[in-house]
XYZ file of C-alpha atoms in Angstrom:
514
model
C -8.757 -4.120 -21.347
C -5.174 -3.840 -20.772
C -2.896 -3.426 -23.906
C -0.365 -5.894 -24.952
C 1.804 -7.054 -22.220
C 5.533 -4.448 -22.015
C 8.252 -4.382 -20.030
C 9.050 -1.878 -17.834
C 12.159 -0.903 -20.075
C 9.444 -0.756 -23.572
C 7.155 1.612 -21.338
C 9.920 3.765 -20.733
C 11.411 4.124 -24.127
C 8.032 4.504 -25.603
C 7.211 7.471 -23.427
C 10.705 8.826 -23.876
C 9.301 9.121 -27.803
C 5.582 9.926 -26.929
C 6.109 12.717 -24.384
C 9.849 13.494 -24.473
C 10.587 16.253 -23.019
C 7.217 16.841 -20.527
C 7.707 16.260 -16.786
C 8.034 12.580 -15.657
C 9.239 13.056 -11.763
C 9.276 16.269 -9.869
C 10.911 17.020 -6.505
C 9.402 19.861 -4.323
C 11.720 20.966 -2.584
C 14.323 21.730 -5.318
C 12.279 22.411 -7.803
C 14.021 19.439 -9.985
C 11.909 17.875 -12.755
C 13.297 14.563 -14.562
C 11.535 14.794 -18.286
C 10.318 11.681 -20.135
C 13.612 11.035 -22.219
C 15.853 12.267 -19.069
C 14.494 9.668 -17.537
C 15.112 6.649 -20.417
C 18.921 7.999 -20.250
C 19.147 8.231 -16.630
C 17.811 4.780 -15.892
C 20.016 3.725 -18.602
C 22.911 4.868 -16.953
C 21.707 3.111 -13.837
C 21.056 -0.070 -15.353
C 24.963 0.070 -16.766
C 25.886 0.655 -13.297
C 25.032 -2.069 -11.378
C 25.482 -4.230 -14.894
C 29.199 -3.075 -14.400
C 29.076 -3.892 -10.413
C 28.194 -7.683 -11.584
C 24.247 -8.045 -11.674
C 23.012 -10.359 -13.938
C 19.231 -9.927 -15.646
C 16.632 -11.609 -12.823
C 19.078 -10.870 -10.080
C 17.738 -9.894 -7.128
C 18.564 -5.751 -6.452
C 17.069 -4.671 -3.003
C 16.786 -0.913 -2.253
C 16.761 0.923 1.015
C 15.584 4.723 0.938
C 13.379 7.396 1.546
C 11.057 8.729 -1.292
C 12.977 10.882 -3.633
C 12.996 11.964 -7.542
C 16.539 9.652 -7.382
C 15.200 6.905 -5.663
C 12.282 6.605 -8.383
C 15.030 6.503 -11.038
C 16.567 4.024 -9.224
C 13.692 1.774 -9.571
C 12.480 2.352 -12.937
C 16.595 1.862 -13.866
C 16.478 -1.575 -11.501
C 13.311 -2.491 -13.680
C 14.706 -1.257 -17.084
C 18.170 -3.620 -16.550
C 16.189 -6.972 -16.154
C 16.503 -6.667 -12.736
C 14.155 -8.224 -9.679
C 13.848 -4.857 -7.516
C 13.580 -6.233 -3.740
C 11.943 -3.849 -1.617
C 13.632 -3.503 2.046
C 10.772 -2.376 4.447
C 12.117 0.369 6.059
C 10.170 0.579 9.539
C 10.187 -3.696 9.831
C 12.757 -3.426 12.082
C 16.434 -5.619 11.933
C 15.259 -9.191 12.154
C 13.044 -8.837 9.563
C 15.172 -6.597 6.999
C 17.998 -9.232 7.759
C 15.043 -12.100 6.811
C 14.506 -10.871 3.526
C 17.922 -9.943 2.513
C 18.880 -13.670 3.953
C 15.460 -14.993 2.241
C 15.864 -12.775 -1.475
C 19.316 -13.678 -1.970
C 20.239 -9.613 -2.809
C 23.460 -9.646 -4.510
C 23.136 -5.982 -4.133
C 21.393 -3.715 -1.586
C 21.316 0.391 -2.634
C 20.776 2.490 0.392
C 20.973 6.136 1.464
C 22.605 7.176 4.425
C 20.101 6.909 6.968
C 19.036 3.357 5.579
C 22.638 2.047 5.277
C 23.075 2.818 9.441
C 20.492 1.062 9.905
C 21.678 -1.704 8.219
C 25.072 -1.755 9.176
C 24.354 -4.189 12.102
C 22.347 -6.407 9.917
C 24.843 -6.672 7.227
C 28.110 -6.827 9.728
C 25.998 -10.554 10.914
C 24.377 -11.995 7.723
C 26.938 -14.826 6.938
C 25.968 -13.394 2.757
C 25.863 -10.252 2.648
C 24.680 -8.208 -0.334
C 27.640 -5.648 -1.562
C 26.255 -2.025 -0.494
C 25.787 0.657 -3.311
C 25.457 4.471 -1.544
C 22.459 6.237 -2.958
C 24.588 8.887 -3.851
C 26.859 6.611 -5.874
C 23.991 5.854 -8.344
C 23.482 9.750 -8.168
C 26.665 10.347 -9.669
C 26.891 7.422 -12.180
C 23.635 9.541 -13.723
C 26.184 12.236 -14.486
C 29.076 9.874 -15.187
C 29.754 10.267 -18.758
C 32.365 7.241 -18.601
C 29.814 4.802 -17.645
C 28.071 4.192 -21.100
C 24.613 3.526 -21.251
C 25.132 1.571 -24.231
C 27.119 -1.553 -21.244
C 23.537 -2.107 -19.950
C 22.722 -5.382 -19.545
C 21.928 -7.044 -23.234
C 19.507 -8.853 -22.111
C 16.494 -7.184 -22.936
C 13.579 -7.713 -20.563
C 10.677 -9.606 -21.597
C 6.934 -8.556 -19.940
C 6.784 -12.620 -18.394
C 10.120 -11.612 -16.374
C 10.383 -10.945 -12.536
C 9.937 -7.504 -11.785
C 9.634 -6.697 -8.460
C 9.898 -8.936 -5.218
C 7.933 -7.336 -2.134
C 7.817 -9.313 1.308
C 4.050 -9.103 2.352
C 3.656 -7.541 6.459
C 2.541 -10.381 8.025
C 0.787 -10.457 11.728
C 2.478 -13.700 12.455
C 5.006 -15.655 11.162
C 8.025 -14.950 8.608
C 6.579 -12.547 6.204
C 6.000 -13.853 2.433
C 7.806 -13.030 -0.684
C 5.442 -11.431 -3.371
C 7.043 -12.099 -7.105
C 5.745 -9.824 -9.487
C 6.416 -9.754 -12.995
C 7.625 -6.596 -15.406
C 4.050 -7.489 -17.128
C 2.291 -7.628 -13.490
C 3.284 -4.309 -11.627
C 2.147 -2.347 -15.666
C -1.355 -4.050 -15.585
C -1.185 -2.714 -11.713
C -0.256 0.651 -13.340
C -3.018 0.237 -16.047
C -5.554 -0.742 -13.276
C -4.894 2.497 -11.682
C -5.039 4.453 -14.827
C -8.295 3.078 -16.411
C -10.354 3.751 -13.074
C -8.898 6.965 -12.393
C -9.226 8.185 -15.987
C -5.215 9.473 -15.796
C -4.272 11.229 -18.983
C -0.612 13.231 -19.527
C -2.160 16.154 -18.346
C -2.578 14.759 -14.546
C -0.141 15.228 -11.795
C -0.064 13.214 -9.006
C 1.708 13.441 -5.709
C 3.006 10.264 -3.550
C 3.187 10.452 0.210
C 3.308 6.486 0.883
C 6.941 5.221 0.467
C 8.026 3.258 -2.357
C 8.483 -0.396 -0.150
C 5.285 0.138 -0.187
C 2.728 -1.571 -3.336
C 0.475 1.339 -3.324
C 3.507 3.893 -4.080
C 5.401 1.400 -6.251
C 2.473 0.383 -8.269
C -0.605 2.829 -7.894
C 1.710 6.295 -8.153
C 4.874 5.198 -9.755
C 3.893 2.543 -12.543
C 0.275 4.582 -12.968
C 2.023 7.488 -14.011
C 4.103 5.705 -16.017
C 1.657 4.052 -17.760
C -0.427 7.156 -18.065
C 2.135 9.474 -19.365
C 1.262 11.984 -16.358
C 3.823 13.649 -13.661
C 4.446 12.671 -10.396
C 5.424 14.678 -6.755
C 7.681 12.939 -4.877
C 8.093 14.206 -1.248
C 10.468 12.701 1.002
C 7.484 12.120 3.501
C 4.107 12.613 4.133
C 3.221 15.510 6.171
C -0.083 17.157 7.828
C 1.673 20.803 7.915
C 3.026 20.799 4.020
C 0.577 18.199 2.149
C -1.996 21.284 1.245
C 0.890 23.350 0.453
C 2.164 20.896 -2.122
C -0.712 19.773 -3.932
C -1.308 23.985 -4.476
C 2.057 24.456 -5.285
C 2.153 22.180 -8.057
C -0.764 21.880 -9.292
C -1.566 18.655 -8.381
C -4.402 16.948 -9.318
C -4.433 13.469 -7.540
C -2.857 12.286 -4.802
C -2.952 8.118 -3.234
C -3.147 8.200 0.894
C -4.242 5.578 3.526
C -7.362 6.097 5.872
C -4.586 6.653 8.750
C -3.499 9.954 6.818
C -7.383 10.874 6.074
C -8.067 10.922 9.603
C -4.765 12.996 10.161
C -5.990 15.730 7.534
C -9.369 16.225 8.927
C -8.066 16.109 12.382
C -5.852 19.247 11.293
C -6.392 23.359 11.288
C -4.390 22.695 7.380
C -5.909 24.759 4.921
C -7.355 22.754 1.795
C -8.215 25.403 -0.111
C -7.185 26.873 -3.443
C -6.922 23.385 -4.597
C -9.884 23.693 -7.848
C -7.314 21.768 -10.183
C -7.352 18.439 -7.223
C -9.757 16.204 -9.414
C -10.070 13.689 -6.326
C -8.460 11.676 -3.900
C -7.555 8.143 -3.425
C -8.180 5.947 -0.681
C -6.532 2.396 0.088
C -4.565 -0.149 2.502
C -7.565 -0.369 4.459
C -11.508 0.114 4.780
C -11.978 3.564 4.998
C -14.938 4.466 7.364
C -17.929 6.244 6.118
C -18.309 8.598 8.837
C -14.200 9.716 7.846
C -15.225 9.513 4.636
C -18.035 11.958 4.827
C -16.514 14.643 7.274
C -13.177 14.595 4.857
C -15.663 15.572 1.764
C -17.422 18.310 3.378
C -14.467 19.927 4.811
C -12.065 20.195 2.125
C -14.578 19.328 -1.173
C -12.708 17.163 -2.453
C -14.145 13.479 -4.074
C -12.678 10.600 -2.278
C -12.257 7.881 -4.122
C -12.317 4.432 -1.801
C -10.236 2.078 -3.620
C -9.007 -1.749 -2.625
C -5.550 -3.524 -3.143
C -2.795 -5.863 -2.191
C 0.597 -6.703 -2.701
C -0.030 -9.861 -4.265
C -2.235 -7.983 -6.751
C -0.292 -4.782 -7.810
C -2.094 -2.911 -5.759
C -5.463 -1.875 -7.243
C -7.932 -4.502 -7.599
C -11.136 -2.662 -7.143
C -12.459 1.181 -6.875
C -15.719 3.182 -7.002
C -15.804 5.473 -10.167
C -15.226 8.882 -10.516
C -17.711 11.436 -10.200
C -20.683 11.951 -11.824
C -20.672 8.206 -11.655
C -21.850 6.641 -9.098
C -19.686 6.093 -5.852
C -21.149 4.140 -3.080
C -19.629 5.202 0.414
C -18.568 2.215 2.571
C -17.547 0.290 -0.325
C -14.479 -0.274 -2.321
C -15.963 -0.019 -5.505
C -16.158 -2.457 -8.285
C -13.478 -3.901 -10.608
C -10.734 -2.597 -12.998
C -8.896 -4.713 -14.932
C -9.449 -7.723 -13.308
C -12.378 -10.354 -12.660
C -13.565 -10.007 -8.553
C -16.363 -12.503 -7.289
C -17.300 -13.284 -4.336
C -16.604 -16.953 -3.350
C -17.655 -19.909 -0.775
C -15.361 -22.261 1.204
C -14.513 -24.050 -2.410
C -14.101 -20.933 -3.647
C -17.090 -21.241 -6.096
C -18.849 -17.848 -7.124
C -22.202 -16.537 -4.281
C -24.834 -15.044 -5.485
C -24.850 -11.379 -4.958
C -25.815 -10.027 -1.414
C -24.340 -13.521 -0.054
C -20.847 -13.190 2.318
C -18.038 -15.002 1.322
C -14.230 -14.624 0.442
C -12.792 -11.829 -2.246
C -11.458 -13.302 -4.820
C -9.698 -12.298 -7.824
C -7.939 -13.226 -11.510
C -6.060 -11.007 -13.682
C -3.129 -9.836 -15.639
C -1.937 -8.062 -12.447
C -1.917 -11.389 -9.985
C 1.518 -12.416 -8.630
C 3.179 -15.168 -10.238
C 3.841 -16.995 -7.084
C 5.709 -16.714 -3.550
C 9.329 -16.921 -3.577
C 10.455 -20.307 -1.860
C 7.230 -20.798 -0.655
C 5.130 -23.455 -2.880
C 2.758 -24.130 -0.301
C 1.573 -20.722 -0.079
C 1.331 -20.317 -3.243
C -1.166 -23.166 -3.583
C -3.001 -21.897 -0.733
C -3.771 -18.600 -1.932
C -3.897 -19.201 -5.685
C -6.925 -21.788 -6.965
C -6.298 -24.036 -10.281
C -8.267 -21.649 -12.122
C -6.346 -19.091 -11.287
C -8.408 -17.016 -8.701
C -5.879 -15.289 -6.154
C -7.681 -15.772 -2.444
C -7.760 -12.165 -0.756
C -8.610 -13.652 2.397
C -10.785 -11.029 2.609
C -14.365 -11.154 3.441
C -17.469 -9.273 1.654
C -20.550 -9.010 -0.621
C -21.480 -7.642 -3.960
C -24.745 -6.038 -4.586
C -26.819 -6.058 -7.571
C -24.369 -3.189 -8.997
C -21.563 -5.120 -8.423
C -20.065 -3.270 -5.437
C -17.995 -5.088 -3.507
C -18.398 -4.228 0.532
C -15.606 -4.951 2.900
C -16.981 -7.251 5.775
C -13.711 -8.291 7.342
C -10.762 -10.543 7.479
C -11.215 -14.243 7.630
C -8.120 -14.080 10.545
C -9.708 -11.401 12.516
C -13.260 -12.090 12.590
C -13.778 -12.162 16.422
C -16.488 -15.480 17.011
C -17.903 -15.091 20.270
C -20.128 -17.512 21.468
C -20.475 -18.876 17.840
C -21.680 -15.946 16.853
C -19.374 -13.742 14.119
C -18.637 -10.592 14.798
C -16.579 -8.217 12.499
C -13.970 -6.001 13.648
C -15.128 -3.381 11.246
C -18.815 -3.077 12.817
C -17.005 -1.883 16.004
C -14.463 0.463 14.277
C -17.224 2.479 12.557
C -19.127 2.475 15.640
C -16.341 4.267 17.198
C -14.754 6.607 14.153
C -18.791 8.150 14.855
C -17.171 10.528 17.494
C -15.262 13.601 15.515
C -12.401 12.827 18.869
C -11.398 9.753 17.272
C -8.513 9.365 15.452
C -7.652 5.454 14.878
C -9.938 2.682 16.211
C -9.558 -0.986 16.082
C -11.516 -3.764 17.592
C -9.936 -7.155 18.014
C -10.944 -10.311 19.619
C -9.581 -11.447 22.950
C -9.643 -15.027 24.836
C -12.692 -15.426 26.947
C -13.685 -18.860 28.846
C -17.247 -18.211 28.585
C -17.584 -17.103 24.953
C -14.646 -18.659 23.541
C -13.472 -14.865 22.385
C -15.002 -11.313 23.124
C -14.774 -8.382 22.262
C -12.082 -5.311 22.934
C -10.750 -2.065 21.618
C -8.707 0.421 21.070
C -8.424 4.379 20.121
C -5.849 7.085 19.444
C -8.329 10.581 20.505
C -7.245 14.204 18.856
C -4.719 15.609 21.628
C -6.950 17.747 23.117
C -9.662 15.969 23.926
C -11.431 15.478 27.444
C -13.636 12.342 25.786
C -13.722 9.221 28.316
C -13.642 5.592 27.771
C -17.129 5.134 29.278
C -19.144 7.710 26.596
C -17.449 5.510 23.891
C -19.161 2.630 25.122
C -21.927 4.315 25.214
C -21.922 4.918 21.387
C -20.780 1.478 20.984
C -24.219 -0.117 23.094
C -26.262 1.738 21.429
C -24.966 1.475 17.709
C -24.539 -1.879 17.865
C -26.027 -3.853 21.325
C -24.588 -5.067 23.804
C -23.707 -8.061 22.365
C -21.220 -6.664 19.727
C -19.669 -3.931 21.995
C -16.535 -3.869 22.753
C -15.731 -4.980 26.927
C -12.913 -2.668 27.172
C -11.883 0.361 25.362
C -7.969 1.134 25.767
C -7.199 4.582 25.007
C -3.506 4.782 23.373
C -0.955 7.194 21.801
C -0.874 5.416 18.600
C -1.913 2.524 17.513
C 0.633 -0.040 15.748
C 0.683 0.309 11.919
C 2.167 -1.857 8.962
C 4.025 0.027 6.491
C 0.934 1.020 4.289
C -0.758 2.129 7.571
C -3.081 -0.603 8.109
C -3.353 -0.671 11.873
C -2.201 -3.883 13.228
C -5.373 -5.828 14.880
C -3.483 -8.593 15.965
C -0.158 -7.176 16.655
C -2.551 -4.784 18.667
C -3.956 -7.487 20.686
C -0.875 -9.440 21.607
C 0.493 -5.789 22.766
C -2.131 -5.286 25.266
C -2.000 -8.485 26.070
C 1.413 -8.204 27.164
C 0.700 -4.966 28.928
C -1.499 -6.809 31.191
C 0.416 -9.854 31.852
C 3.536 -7.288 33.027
C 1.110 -5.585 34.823
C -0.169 -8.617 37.095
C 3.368 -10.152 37.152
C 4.670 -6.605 39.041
């Protein structure tokens, strides 16, 4: 069970007395590592700030930047002021950055210098725009001596407040407005702790950027939480991420199945790393046959976890080692009630397919301006719909069968996108593969694909279908296989299905129109 509800300003100052002067945040590159208390007086500091700039408690702060030690202090000092920190989606491209600045009603936008060019356009034609704070301007108000912590905002957060506000990547449509409160994104945090057993003496290291839930909520807030320290790299990258995790001794790190399949696709060395307790895998079903290769190569335990936005992040995970992990599956719950529900969103028995659903300490509140969504998605009884679809076996293991959106019906008959990925991820050439439905007049939809192959490789279209008749029939392969460079990617690095299928969509309507 999760403790007494905090705020993200109590969690702080606590840890600032429990651990003091033991590494919070640590920066590679320069070596720089923000302690426990530095990092109650630095977020202090910031909190004063952008109190002095104007910003009332449950204001709306967004924040533009690449990972860095300064950018997490930014957060946690967004958090410890009674601010809502608004997360601006750095690879969403203008119109929808411009959306959700338009949409959150920022009053203030932080941004380093590659972030504020890019929003220069977007800001120079919002009819509102938020006042711009440089990154490095909160840099130096940390070693501003004349800005006293003590003109912080006096209103002191309470646990039920607004914490965070992160706009969910939609396929279609505007994208939603996530509201999280200060209580929400800890239980997240606690989630993350409790199944990953995370004690002071863990170090983890975040690759996935902090727009994103999994870095805000997973690495950032389970740290917290935990007491542990925490890499932050500016990036994720292949030709270093080995290099770190030796380097500092790292004993956890949080990627997507994108990056898995990058790693083991890689001459990287993984060794040397005996103090790496395990990895963590989210965003997105993670296939077995990945999953298996990655183990034996580098020996390290993967640990296939689920989460959304909506919910924190972590919502379910398979144990650690010598517990039992079942490959294939997100694991069970932490933290939080999952069942598995009907069309009236009444609990199946176990084995039976129906939606993901799930209640806890760690569900949103609701979706800004948006009551109708919010209705939609959370029940009277307070069950948040995933719009996910699986089963839970006797154990209680929840496994993944697809989305309720994607699910490609062809000739009545449902298929899941999934089948056809792991189908294909059984070649060691492929990178990325996603199946998506396509309009058909005699089946209603059938079936397609697409893959992203290792650079060198000679593999053809045809042998993939091949693997594809005879894993799953020729009923369930795909048509068509499309061989790509890459294929499109939210910001967690969920590949796109749909966004995927109305590209190559458009491909072939340009090509028949020329």
């Amino acid at each position: 069970m999760n403790p007494a509800p905090l705020s993200v300003r109590d969690c702080i100052e606590r840890n600032a007395v429990d651990y003091g002067d033991a590494p919070y945040l640590i920066d590679p590159e320069s070596g720089e590592a923000v302690s426990f208390a530095q990092c109650q007086q630095r977020a202090q500091h910031i909190a004063a700030y952008l109190d002095s700039g104007g910003a009332k408690a449950g204001d709306p702060v967004a924040y533009a930047f690449a990972n860095s030690v300064e950018g997490a202090l930014t957060i946690l000092g967004i958090l410890y002021g009674g601010f809502l920190a608004t997360a601006i989606n750095l690879v969403a491209g203008e119109s929808i950055m411009g959306y959700v600045l338009e949409h959150s009603e920022s009053r203030l936008i932080i941004a380093d210098a590659e972030a504020e060019a890019m929003l220069a356009p977007i800001l120079a034609s919002a009819k509102n725009p938020p006042s711009l704070i440089k990154q490095a301007e909160i840099t130096r108000a940390n070693s501003n001596t004349s800005v006293s912590a003590s003109t912080a905002t006096t209103t002191k957060p309470r646990p039920e407040m607004d914490g965070l506000l992160m706009y969910t990547s939609g396929t279609t449509g505007k994208p939603k407005g996530a509201v999280l409160t200060q209580a929400n994104i800890l239980a997240g945090g606690h989630n993350t702790a409790t199944a990953h057993q995370l004690t002071p003496k863990d170090r983890g290291l975040c690759v996935l950027p902090f727009y994103h839930i999994n870095a805000f909520c997973v690495s950032l807030m389970g740290s917290l939480v935990s007491g542990s320290s925490l890499v932050v790299p500016p990036k994720f990258s292949v030709s270093n991420f080995w290099q770190i995790i030796r380097a500092q001794s790292c004993s956890w790190f949080s990627v997507v199945p994108t990056q898995i399949s990058y790693l083991l696709h890689d001459e990287a060395d993984g060794r040397g790393c005996a103090h790496l307790r395990f990895g963590r895998s989210s965003s997105a079903p993670l296939s077995p046959d990945i999953h298996t290769a990655f183990e034996k190569r580098f020996g390290v335990p993967l640990i296939e976890t689920m989460g959304l936005t909506e919910t924190a992040a972590q919502i379910l995970a398979n144990p650690l080692p010598p517990q039992l992990s079942k490959i294939g599956s997100p694991g069970i719950g932490f933290g939080n009630e999952v069942i598995i529900g009907d069309k009236s969103q009444k609990e199946q028995p176990r084995g039976c397919e129906g939606e993901i659903l799930v209640r806890g300490n760690n569900v949103l509140r609701h979706y800004l301006k948006n009551p109708e969504a919010t209705r939609d998605t959370i029940t009277k009884d307070g069950w948040l719909r995933t719009g996910d679809l699986g089963r839970m076996d006797a154990d209680g293991y929840v496994f993944v069968t697809g989305r309720l959106k994607e699910l490609i019906i062809k000739g009545g008959e449902n298929i899941a996108p999934r089948e056809v990925d792991e189908a294909l991820y059984t070649h060691p050439d492929v990178v990325e593969a996603a199946a998506f439905a396509v309009n058909c007049t005699n089946y209603g939809q059938r079936v397609e694909a697409a893959v992203r192959l290792t650079q060198d490789s000679k593999l053809n279209m045809d042998a993939l279908l091949t693997i594809c008749h005879k894993e799953l029939g020729n009923f369930k392969s795909p048509d068509k296989i499309h061989q790509l460079p890459e294929l499109p990617k939210g910001p967690s690095g969920k590949i796109q299905r749909m966004k995927l299928a109305e590209m190559l969509a458009e491909k072939t309507q340009n090509r028949k129109e020329s």
